Short mmCIF file of C-alpha atoms in Angstrom, two decimals:
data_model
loop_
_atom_site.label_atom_id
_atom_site.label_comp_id
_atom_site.label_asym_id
_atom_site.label_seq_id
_atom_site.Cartn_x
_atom_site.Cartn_y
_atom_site.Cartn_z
CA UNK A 1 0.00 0.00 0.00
CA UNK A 2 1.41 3.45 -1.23
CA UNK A 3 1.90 6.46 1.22
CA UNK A 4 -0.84 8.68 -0.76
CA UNK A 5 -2.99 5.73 -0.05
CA UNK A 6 -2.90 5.48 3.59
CA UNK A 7 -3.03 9.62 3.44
CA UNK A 8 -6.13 9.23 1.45
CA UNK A 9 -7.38 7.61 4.40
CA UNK A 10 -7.27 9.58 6.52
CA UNK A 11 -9.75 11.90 5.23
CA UNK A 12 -12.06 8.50 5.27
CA UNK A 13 -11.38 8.23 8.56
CA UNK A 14 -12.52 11.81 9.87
CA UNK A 15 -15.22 11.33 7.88
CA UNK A 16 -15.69 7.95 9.94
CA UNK A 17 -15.98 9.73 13.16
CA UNK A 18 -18.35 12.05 12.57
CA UNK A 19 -20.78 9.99 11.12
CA UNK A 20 -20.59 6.85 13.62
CA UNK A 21 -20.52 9.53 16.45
CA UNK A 22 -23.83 11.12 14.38
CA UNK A 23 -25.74 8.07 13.65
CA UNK A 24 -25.06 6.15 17.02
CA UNK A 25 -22.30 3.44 16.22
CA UNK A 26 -22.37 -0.12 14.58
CA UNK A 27 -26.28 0.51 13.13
CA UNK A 28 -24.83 3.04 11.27
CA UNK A 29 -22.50 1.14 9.15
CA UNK A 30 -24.26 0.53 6.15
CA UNK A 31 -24.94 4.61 5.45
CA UNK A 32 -20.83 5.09 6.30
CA UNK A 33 -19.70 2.18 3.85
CA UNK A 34 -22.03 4.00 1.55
CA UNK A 35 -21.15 7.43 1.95
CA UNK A 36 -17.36 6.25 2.13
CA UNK A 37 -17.56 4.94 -1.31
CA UNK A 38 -19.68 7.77 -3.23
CA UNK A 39 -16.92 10.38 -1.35
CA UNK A 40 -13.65 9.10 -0.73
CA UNK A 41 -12.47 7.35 -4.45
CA UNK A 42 -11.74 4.27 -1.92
CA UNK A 43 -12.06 1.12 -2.91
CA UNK A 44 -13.43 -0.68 0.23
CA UNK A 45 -14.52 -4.30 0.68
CA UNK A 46 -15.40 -4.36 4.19
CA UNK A 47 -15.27 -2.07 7.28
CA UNK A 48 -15.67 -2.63 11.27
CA UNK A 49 -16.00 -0.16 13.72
CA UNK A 50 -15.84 -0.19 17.47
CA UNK A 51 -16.64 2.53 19.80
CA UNK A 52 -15.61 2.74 23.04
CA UNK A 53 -18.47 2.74 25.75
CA UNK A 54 -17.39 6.11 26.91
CA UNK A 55 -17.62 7.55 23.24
CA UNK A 56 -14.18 8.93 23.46
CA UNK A 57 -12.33 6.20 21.35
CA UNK A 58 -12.37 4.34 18.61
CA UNK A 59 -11.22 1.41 16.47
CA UNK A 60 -11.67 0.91 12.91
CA UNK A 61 -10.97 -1.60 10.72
CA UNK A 62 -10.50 -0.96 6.48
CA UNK A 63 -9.90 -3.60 4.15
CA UNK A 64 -9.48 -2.94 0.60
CA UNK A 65 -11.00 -5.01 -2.60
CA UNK A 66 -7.32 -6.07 -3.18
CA UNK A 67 -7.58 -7.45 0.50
CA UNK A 68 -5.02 -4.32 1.97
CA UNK A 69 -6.03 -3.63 5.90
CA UNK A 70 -5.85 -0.30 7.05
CA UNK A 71 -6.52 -0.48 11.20
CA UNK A 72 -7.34 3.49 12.55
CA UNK A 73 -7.91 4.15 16.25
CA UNK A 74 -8.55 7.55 17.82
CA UNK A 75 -9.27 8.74 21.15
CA UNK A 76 -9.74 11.73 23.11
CA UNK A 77 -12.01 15.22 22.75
CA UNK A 78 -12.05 18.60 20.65
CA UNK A 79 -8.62 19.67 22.35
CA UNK A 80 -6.64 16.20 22.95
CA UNK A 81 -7.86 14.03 20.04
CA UNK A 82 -5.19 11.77 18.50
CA UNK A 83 -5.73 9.28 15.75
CA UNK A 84 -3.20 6.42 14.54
CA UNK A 85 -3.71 4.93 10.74
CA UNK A 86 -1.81 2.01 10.04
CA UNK A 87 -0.73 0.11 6.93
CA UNK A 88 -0.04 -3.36 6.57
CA UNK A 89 3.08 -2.21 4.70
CA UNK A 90 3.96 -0.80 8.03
CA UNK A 91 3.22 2.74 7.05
CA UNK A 92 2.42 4.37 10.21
CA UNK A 93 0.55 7.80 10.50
CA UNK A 94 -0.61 9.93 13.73
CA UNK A 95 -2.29 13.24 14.22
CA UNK A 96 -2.83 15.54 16.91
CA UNK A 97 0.38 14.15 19.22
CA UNK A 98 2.44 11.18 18.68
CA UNK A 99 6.54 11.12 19.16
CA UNK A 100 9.41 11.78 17.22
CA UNK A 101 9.83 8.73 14.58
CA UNK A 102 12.85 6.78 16.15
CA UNK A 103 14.39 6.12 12.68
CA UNK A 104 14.52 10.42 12.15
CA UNK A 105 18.34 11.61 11.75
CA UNK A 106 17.43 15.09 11.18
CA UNK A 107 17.65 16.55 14.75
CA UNK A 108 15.05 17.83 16.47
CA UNK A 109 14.86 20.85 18.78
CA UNK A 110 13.50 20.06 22.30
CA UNK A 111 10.40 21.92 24.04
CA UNK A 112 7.89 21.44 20.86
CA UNK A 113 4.38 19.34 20.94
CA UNK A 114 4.26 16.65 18.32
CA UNK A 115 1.00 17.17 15.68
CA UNK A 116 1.70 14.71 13.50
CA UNK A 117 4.01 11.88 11.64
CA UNK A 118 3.81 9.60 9.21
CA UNK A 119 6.56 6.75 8.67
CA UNK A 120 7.23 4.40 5.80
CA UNK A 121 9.54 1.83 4.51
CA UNK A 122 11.10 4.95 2.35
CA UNK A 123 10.13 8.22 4.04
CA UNK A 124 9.32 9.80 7.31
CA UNK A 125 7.62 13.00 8.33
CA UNK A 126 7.47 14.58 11.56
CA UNK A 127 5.25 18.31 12.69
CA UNK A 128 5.88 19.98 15.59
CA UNK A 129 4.60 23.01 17.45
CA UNK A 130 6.41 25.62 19.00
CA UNK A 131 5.66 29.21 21.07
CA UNK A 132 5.75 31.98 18.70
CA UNK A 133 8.63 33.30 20.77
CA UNK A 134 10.91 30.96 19.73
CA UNK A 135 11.25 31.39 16.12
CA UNK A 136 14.61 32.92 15.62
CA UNK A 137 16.04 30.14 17.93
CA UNK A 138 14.77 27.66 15.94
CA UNK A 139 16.05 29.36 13.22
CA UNK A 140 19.58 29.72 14.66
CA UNK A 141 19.17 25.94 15.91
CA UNK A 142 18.91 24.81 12.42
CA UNK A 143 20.98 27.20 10.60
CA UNK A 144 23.64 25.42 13.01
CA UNK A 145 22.48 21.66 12.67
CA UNK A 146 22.35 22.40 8.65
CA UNK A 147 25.01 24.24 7.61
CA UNK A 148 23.23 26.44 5.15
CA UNK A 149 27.23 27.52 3.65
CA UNK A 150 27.44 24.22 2.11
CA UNK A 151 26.55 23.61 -1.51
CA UNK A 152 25.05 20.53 -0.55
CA UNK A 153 22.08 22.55 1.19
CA UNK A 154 19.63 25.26 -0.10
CA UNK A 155 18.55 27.81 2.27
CA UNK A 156 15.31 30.11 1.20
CA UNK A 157 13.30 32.42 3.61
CA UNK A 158 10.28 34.19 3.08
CA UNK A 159 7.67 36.86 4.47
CA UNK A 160 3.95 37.06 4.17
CA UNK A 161 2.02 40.15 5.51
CA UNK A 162 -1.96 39.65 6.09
CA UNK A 163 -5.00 40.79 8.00
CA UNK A 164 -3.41 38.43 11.29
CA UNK A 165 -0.15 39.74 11.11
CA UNK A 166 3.18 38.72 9.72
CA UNK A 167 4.40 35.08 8.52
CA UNK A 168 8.21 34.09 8.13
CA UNK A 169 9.15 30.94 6.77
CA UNK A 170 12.44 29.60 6.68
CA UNK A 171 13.34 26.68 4.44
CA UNK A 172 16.48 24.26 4.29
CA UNK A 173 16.42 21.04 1.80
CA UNK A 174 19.54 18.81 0.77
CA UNK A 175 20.59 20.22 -2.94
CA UNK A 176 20.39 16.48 -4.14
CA UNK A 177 17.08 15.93 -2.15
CA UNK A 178 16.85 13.81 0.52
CA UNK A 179 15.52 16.07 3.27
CA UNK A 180 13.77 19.30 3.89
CA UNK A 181 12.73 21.45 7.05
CA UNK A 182 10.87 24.41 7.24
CA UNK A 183 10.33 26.60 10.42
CA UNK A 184 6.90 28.75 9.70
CA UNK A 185 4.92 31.24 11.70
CA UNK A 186 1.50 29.54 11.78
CA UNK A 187 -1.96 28.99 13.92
CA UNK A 188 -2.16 27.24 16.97
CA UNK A 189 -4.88 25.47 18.88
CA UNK A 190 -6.78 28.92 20.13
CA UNK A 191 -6.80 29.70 15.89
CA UNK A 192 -4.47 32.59 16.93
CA UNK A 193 -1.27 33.43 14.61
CA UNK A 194 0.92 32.30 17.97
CA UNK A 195 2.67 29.39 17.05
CA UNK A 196 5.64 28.43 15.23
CA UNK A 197 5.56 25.09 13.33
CA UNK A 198 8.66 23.24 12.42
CA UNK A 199 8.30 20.52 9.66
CA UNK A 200 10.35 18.27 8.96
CA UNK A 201 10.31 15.03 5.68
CA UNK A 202 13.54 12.97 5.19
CA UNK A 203 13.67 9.99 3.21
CA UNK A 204 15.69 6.74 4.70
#
């Protein structure tokens, strides 16, 4: 199963949870299979879901025509929700928290809150969340880590000025690919422009 695949997913997934939470659980499955199909492009031969009794988790297993399995579980409310898509490939995905991918060389700065990651047999990604305070040092941190002098890395920075306020970005990426990081100005939990958000793809 291919990485836009298991991204595709995702957005099946969301979809999932507001519809099972909607229409009560397991009697509901026919109308999401349904509604999966005319929305998503998936092709999906059968589908279980599970909610827990508290209604703050969930399990849900995909499989695909060609027989794939896709297993997503998610659990917590509005402000500490985390869901966890995996492949049978052993493509892994998370959103809203999750840790550092233990096969990512690209160093990390500490003090940031993990948002998402997605890890495959070829690539990894990792998103973290920062104050806003803290974007030059994250800046110098990877200006240091990098070594933007080197022809072997690209360094590009940018500035965007609208009705919130100001937005620097601040991109690295290996000249011959392999790696890129960016260190942006963006929205945080509150919807504020207050956050800094460091991203962060490397291939193995």
């Amino acid at each position: 199963m291919g990485s836009m695949h298991i991204k595709k997913l995702v957005i099946v997934a969301s979809a999932l949870v507001v519809f099972t939470a909607a229409c009560g659980g397991q009697s509901a499955e026919e109308a999401l299979l349904e509604e999966i199909m005319e929305s998503s492009g998936e092709d999906i031969g059968d589908l279980d879901i599970n909610l827990d009794e508290d209604g703050e988790g969930f399990s849900i297993s995909v499989e695909g025509e060609d027989g794939e399995d896709v297993s997503i579980s998610g659990s917590g409310d509005d402000e500490t929700f985390e869901m966890t898509v995996e492949g049978e490939d052993g493509e892994v995905m998370t959103f809203g928290g999750g840790e550092v991918p233990d096969d990512l060389t690209v160093p990390v700065p500490g003090g940031g809150e993990v948002t998402a990651t997605f890890s495959s047999e070829s690539d990894v990604t990792v998103a973290l969340m920062y104050p806003q305070n803290e974007f030059d040092s994250l800046v110098s941190f990877y200006d240091d880590a990098l070594n933007p002098d080197s022809d072997d890395v690209q360094r590009n920075e940018s500035t965007f000025s609208g009705d919130d306020g100001t937005t620097r970005s601040v991109f690295w990426n290996a000249s011959e690919g392999g790696w890129q990081v960016s260190v942006t100005d963006c929205y945080g939990l509150e919807g504020e422009l207050d956050s800094v958000c460091v991203n962060i793809y490397e291939q193995k």
